[in-house]
Short mmCIF file of N, CA and C in Angstrom, two decimals:
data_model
loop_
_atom_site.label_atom_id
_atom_site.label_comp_id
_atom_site.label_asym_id
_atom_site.label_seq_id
_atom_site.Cartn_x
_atom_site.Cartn_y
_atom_site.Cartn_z
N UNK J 43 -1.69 16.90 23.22
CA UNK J 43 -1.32 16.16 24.40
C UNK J 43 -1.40 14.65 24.14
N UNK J 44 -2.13 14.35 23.77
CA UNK J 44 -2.62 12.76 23.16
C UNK J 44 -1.36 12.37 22.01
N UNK J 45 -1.24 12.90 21.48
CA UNK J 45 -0.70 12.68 20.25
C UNK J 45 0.87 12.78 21.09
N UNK J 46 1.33 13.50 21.68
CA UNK J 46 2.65 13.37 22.65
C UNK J 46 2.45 12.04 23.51
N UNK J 47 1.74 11.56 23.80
CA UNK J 47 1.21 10.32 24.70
C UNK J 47 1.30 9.15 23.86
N UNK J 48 1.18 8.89 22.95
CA UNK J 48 0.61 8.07 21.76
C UNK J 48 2.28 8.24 21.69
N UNK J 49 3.13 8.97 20.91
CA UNK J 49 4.63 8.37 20.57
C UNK J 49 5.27 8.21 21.49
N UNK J 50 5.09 8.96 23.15
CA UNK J 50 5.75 7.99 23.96
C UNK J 50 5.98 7.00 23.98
N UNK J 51 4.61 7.07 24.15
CA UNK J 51 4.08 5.08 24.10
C UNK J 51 5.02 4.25 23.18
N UNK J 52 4.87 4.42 21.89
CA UNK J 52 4.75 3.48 20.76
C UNK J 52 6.34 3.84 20.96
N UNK J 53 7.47 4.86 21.15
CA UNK J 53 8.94 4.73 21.70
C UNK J 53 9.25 3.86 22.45
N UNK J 54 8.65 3.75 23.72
CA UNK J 54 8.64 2.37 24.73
C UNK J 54 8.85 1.14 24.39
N UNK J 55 7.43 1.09 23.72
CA UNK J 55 7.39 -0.08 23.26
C UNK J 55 8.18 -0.73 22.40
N UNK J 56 8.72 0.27 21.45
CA UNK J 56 10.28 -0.14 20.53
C UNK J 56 11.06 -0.35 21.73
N UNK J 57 11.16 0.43 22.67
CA UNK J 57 12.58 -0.04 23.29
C UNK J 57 12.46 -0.76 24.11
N UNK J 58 11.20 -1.34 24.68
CA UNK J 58 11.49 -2.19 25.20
C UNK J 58 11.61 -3.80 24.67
N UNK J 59 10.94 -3.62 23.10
CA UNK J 59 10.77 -5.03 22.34
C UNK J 59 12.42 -4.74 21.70
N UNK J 60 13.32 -3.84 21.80
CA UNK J 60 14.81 -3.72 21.21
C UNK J 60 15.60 -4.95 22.28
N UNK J 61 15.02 -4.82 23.17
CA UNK J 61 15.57 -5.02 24.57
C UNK J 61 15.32 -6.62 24.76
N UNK J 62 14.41 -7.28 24.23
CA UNK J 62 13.65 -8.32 24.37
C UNK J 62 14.82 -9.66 23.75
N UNK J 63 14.53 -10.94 24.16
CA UNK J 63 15.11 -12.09 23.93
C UNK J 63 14.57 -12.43 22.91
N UNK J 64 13.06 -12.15 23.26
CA UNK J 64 12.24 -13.05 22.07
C UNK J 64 11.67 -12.03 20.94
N UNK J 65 11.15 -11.30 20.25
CA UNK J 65 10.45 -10.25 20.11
C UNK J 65 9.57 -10.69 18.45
N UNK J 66 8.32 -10.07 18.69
CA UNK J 66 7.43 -10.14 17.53
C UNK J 66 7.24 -9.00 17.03
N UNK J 67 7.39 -8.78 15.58
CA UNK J 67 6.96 -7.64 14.83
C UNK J 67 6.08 -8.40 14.48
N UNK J 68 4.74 -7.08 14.78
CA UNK J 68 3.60 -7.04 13.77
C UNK J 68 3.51 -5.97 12.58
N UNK J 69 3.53 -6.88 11.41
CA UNK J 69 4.10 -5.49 10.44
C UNK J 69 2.55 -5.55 9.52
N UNK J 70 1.88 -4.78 8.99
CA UNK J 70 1.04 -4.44 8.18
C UNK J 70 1.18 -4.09 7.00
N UNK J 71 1.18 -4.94 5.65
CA UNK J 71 1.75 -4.44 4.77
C UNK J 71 -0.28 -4.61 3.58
N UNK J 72 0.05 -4.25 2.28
CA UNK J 72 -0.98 -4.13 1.28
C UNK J 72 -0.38 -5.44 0.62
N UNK J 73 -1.44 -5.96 0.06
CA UNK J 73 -1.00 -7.21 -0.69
C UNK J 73 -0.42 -8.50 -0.86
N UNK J 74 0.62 -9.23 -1.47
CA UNK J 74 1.35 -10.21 -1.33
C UNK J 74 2.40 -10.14 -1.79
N UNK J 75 3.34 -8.90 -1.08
CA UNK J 75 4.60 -8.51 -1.78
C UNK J 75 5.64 -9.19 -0.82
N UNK J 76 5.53 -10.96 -0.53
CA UNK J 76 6.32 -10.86 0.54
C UNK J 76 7.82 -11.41 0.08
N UNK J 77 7.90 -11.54 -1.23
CA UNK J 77 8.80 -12.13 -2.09
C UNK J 77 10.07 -10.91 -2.16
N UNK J 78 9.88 -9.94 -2.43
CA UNK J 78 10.13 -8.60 -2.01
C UNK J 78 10.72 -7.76 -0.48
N UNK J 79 10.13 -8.57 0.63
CA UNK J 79 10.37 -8.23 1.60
C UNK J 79 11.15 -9.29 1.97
N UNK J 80 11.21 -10.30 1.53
CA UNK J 80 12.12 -11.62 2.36
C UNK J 80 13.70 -11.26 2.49
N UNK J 81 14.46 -10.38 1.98
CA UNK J 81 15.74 -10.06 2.33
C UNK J 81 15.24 -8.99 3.70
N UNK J 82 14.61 -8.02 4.29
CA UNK J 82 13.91 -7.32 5.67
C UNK J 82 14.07 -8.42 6.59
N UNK J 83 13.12 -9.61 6.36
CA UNK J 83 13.01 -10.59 7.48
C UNK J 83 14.14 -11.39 7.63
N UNK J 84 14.65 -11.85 6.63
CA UNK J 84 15.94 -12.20 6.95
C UNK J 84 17.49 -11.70 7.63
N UNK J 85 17.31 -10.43 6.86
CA UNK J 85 18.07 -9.74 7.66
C UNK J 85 17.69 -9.80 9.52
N UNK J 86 16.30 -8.99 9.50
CA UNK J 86 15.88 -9.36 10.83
C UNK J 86 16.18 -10.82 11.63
N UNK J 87 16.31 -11.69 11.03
CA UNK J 87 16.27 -13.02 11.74
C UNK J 87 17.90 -13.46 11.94
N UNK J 88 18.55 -12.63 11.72
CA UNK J 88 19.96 -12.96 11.54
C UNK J 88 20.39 -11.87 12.51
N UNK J 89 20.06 -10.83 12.55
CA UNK J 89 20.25 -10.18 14.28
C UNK J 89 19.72 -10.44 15.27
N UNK J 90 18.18 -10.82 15.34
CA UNK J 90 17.29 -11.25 16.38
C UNK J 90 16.95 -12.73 16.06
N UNK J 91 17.67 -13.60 16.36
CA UNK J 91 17.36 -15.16 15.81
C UNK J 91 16.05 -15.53 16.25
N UNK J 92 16.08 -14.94 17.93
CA UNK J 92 14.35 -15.43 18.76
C UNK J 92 12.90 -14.66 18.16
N UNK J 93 13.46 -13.45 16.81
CA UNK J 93 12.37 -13.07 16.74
C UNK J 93 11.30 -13.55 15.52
N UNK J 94 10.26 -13.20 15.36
CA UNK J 94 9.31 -13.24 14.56
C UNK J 94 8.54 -12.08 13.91
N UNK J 95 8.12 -11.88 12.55
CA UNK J 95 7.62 -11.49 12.21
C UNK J 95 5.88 -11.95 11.92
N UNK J 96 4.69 -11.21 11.99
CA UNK J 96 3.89 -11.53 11.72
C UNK J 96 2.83 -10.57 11.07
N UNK J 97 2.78 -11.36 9.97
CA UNK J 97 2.44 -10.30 8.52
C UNK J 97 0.61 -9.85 8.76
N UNK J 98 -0.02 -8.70 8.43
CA UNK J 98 -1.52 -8.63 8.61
C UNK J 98 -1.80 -7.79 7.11
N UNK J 99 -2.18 -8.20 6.69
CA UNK J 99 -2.78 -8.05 5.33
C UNK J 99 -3.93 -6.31 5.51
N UNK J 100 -3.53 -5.31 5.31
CA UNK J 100 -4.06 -4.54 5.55
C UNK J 100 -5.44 -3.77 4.51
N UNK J 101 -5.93 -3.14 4.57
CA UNK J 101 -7.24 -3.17 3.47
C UNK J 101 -7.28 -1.56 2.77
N UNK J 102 -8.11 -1.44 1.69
CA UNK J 102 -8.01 0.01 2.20
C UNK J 102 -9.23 1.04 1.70
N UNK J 103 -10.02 0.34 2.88
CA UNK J 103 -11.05 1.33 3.35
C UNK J 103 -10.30 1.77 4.91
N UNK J 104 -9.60 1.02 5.67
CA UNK J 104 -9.13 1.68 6.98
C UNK J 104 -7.65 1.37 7.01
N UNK J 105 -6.64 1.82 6.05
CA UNK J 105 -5.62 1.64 6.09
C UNK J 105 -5.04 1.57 7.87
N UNK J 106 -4.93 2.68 8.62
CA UNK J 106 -4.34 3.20 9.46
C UNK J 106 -5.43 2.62 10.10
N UNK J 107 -5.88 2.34 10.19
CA UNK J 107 -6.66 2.01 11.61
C UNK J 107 -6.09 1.17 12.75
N UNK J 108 -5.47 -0.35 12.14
CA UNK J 108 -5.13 -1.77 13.20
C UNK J 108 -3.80 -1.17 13.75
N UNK J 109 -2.49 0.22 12.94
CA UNK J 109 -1.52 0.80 13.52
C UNK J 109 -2.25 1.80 14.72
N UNK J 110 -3.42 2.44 14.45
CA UNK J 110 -4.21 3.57 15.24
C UNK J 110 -4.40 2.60 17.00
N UNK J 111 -4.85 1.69 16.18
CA UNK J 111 -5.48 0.61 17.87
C UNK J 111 -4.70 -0.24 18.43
N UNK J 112 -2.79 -0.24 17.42
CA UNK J 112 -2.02 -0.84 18.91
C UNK J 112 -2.17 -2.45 17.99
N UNK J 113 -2.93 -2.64 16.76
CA UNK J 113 -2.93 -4.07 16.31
C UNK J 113 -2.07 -4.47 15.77
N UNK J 114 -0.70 -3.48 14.88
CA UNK J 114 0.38 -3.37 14.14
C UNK J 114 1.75 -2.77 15.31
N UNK J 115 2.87 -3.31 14.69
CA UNK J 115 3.85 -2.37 15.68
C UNK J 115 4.45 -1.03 14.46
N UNK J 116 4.31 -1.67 13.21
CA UNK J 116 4.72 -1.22 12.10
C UNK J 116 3.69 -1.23 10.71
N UNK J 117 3.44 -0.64 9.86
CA UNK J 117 3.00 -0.97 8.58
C UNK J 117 4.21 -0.50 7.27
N UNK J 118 3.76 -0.93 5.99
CA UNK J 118 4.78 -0.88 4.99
C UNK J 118 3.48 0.18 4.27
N UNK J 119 2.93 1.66 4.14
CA UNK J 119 1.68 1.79 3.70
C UNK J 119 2.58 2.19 2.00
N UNK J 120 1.91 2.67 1.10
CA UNK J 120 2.02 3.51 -0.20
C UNK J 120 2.25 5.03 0.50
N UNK J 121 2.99 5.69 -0.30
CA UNK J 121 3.41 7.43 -0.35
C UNK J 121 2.44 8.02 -1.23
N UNK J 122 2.05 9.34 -0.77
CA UNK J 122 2.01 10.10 0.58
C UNK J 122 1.20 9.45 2.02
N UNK J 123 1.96 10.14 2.90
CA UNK J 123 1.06 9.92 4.64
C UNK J 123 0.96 11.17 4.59
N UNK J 124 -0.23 11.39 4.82
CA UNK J 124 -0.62 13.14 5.02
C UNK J 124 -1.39 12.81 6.45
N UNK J 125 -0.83 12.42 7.36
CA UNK J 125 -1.79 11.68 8.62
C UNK J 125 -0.93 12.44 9.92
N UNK J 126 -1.36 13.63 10.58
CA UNK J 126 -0.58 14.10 11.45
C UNK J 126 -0.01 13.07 12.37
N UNK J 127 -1.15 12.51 12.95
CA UNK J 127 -0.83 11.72 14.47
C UNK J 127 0.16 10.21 14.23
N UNK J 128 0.76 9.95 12.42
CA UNK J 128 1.58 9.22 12.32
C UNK J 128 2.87 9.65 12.24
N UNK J 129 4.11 8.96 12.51
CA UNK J 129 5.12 9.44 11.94
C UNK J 129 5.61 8.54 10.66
N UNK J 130 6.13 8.68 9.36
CA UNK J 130 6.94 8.13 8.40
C UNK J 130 8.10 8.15 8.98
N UNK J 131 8.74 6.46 8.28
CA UNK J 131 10.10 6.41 8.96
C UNK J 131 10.55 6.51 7.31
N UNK J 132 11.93 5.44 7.14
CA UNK J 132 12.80 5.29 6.03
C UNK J 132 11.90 4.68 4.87
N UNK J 133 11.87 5.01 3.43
CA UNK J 133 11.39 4.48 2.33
C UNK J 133 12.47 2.41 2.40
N UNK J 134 11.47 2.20 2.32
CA UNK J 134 12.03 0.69 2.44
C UNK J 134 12.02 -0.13 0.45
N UNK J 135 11.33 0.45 0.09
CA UNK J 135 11.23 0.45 -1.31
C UNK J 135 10.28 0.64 -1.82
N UNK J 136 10.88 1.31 -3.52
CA UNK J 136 9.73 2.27 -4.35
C UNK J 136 9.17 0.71 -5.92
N UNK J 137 8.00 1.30 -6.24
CA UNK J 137 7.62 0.52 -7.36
C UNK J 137 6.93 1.27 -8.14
N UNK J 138 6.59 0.99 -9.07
CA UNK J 138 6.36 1.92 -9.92
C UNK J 138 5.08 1.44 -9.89
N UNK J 139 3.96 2.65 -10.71
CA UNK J 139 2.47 2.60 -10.36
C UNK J 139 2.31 1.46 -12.33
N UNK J 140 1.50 0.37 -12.33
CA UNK J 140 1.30 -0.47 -13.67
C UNK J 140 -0.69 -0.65 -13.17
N UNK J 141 -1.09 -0.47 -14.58
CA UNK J 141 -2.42 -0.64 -14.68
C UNK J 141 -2.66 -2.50 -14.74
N UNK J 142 -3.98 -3.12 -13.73
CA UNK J 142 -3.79 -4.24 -13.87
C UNK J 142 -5.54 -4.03 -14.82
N UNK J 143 -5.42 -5.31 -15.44
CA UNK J 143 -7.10 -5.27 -16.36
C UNK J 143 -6.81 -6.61 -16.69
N UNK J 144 -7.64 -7.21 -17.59
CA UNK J 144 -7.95 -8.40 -18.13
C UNK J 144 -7.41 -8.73 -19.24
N UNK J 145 -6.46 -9.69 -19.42
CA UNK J 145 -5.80 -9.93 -20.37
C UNK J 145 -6.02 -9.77 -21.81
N UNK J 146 -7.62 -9.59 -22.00
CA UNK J 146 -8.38 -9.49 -23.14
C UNK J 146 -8.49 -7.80 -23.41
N UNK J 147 -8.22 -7.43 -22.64
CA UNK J 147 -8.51 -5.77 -22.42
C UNK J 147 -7.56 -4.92 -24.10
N UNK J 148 -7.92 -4.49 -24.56
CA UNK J 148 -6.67 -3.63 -25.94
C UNK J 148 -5.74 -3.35 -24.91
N UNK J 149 -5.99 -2.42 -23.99
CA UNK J 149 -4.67 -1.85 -22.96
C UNK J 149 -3.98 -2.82 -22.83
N UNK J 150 -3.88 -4.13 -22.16
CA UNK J 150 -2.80 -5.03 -22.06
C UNK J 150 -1.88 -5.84 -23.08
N UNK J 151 -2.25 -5.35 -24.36
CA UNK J 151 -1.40 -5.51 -25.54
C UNK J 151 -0.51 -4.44 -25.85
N UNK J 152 -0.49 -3.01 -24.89
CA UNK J 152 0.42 -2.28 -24.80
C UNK J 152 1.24 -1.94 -23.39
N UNK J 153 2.65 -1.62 -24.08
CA UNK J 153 3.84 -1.63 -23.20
C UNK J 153 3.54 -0.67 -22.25
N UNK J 154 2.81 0.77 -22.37
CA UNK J 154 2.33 1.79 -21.67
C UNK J 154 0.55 2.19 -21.73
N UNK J 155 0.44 2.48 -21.04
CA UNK J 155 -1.24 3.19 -21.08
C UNK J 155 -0.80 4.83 -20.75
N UNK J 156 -1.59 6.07 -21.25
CA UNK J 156 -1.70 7.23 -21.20
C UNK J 156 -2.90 7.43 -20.16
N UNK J 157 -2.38 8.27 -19.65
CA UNK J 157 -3.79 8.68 -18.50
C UNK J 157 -4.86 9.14 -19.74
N UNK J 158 -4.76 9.87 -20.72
CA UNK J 158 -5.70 9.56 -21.79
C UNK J 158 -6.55 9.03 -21.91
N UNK J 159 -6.27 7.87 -21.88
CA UNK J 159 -7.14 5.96 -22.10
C UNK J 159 -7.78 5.91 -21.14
N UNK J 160 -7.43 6.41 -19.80
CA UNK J 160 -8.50 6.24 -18.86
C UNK J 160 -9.42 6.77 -18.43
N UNK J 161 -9.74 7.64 -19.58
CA UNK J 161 -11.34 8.69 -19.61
C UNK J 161 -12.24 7.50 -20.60
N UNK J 162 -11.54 6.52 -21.11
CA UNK J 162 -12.37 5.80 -21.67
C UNK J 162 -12.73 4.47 -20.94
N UNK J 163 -12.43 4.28 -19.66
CA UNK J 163 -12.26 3.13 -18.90
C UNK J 163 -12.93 3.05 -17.21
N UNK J 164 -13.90 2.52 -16.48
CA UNK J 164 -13.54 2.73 -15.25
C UNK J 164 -12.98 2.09 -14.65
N UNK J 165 -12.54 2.79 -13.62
CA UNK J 165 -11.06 2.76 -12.86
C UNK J 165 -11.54 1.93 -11.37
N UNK J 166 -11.23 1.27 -11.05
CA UNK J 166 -11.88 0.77 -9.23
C UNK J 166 -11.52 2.21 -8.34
N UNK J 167 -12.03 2.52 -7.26
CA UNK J 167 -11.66 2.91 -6.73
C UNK J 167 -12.05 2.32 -4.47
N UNK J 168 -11.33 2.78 -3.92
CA UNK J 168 -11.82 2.39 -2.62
C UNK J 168 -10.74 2.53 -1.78
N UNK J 169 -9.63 3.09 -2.58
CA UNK J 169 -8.30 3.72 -1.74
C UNK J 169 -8.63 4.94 -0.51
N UNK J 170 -8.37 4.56 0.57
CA UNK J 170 -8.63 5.70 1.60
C UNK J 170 -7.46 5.75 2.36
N UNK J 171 -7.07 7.14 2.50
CA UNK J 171 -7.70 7.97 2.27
C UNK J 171 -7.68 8.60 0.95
N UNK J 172 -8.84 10.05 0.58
CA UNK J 172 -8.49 10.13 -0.50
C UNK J 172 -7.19 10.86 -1.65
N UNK J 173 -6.23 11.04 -0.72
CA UNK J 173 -5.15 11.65 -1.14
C UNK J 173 -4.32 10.38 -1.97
N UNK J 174 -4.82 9.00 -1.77
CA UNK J 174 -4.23 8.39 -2.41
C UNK J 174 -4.88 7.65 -3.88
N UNK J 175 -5.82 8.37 -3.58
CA UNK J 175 -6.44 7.34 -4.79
C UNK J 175 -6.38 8.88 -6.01
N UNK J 176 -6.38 10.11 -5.18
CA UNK J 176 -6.07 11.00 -6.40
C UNK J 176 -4.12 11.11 -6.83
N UNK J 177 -3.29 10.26 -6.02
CA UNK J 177 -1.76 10.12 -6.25
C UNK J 177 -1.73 9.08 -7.47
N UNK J 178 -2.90 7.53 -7.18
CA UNK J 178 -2.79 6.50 -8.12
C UNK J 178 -3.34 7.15 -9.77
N UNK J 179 -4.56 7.93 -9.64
CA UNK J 179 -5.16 8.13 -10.55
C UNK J 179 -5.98 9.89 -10.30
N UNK J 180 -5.43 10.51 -11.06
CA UNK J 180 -6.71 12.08 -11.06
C UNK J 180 -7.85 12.12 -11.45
N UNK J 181 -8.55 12.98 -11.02
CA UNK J 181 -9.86 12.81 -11.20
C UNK J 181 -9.79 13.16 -12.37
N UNK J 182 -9.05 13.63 -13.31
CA UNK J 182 -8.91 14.18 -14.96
C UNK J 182 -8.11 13.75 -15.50
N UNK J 183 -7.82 13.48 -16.74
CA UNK J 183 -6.87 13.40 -17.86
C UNK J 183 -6.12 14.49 -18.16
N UNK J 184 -5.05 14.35 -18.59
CA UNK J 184 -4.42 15.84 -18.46
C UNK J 184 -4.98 17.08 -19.61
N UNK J 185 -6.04 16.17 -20.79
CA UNK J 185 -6.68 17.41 -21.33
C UNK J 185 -8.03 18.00 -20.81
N UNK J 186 -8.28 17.37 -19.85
CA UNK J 186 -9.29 18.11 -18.93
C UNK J 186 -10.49 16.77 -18.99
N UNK J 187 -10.44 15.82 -19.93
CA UNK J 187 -11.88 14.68 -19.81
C UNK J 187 -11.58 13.83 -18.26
N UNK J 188 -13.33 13.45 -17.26
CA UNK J 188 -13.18 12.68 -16.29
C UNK J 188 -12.93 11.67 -16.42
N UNK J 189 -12.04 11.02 -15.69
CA UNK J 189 -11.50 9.76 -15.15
C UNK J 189 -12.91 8.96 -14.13
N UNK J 190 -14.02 8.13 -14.59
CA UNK J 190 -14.82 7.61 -14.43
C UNK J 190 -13.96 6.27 -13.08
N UNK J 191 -14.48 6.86 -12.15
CA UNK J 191 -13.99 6.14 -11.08
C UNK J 191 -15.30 5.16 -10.34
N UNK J 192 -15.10 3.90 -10.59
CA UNK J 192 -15.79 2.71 -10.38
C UNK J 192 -16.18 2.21 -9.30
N UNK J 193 -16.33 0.44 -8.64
CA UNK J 193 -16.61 -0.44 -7.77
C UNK J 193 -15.40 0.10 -7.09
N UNK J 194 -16.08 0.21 -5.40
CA UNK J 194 -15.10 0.75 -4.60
C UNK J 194 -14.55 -0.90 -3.85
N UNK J 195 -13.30 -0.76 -3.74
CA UNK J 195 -12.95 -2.04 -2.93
C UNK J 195 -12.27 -1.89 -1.74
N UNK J 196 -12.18 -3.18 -0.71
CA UNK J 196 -11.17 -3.02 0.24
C UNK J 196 -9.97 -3.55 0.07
N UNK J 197 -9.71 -4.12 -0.95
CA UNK J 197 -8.56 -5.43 -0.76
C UNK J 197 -8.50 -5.52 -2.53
N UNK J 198 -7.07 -6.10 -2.59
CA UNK J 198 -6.74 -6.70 -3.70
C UNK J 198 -7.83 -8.11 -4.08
N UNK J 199 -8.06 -8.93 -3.17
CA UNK J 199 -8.83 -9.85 -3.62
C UNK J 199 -10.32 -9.50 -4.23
N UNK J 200 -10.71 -8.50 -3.92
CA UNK J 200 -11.92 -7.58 -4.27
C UNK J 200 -12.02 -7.33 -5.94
N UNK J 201 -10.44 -6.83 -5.99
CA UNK J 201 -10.44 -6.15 -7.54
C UNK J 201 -10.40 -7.35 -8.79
N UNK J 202 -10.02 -8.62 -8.20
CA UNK J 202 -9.92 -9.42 -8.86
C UNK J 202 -11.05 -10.04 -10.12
N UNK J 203 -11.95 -10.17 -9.53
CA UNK J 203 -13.14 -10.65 -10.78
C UNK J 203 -13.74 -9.81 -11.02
N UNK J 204 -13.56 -8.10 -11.16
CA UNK J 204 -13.76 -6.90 -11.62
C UNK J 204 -12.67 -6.78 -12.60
N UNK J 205 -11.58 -6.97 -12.25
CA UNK J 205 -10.50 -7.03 -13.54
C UNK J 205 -10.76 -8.63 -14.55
N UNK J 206 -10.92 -9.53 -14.16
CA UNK J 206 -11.07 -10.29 -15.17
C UNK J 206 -11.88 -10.44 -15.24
N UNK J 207 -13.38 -10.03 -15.27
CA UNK J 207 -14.46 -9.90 -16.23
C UNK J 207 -14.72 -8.86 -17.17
N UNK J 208 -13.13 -7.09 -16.91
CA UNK J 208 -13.07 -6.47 -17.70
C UNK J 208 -14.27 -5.16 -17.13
N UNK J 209 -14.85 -5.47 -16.08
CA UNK J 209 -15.50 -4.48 -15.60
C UNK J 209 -15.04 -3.69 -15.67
N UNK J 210 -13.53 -3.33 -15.03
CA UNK J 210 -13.40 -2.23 -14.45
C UNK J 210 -11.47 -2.59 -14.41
N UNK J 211 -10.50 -1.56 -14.40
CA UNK J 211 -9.13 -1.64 -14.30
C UNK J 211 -8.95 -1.00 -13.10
N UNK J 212 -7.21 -1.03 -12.96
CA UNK J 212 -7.40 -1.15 -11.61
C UNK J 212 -5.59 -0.55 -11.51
N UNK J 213 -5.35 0.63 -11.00
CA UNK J 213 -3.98 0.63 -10.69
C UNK J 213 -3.31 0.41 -9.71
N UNK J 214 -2.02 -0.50 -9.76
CA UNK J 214 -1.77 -1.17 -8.39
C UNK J 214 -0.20 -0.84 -8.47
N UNK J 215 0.64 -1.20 -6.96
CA UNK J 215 1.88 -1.09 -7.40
C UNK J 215 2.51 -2.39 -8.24
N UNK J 216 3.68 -1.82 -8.68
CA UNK J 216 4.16 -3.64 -9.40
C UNK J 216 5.78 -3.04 -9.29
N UNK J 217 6.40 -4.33 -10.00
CA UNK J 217 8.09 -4.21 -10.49
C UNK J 217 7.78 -4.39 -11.80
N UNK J 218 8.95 -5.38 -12.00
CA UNK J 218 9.34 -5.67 -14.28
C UNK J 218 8.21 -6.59 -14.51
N UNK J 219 7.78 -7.01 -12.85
CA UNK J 219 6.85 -8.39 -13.66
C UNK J 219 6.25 -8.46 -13.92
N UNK J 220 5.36 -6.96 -14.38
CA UNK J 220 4.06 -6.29 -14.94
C UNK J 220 4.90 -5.84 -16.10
N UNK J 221 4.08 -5.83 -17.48
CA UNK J 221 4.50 -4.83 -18.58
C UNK J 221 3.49 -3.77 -19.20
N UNK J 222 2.71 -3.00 -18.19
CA UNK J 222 1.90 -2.21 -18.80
C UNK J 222 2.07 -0.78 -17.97
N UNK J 223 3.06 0.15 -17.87
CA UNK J 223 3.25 1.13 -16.55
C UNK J 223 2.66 2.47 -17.12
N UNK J 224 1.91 3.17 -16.26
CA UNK J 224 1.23 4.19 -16.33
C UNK J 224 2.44 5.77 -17.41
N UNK J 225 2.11 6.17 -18.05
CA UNK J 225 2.58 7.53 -18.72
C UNK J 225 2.02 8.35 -17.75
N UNK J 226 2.56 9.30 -17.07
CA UNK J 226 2.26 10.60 -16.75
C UNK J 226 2.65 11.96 -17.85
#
């Protein structure tokens, strides 16, 4: 019943901000991919001239939460949503999964890393829920050794002086402008 109540709602509220002169998206995205998204907003700003976008940096110990409480109108999250009470709309764009580490690291002198290598490495972890942090990385290597899963974080800014002090690596999404992409 709730959950029928809840997409009413959040239908409304699209149609009535469709409807609007002025209108603000609050969009929730991971990271600082906004270089990437600037053809979205533009497009947007070229049908809705009065509107605005306003970006919220989302974390992820409570991914879904600020969309749960009405703080987002939209988020951009990572695949899979295994989250009943959400709906997935259209894939807006895919990236491929690249290991980030410390420039000094052996791994970043190669073009690929093997899930292999990362029974010899720990991995950050603090992705929630956990369906995603076993999509980024398995708890195994594919010959059966554990994948030593590390400092849990909320945020990209978190992983940062864990990767360049070499503590700990870290898989994130990227494009070409990374050269180190995961082997499955």
């Amino acid at each position: 019943m709730r959950l029928r109540d809840d997409l009413r709602n959040s239908l409304e509220r699209a149609r009535q901000s469709s409807r609007a002169e002025a209108a603000v998206l609050r969009l929730g995205i991971f990271g600082w991919n906004l270089d990437d998204l600037r053809p979205l907003f533009d497009a947007l700003a070229e049908r809705r001239p009065n509107s605005e976008v306003r970006i919220r940096v989302l974390t992820f110990a409570d991914p879904f939460g600020p969309l749960r409480a009405g703080e987002l109108d939209a988020m951009l999250p990572w695949l899979p949503i295994r989250e009943p009470d959400l709906t997935v709309g259209p894939v807006m764009f895919t990236e491929p999964i690249v290991m980030a580490m410390s420039a000094t690291d052996p791994l970043a002198q190669q073009d690929s890393v093997s899930l292999e290598a990362l029974a010899d490495r720990t991995v950050i972890g603090g992705a929630a829920p956990d369906y995603w942090r076993h999509t980024f990385i398995p708890t195994h290597t594919p010959s059966g050794r554990p994948i030593t899963i590390g400092p849990k974080v909320a945020s990209f800014g978190q992983e940062i002086p864990l990767l360049l002090t070499g503590e700990a690596i870290a898989p994130v999404t990227g494009s070409d402008r990374y050269s180190c992409e995961i082997e499955r």
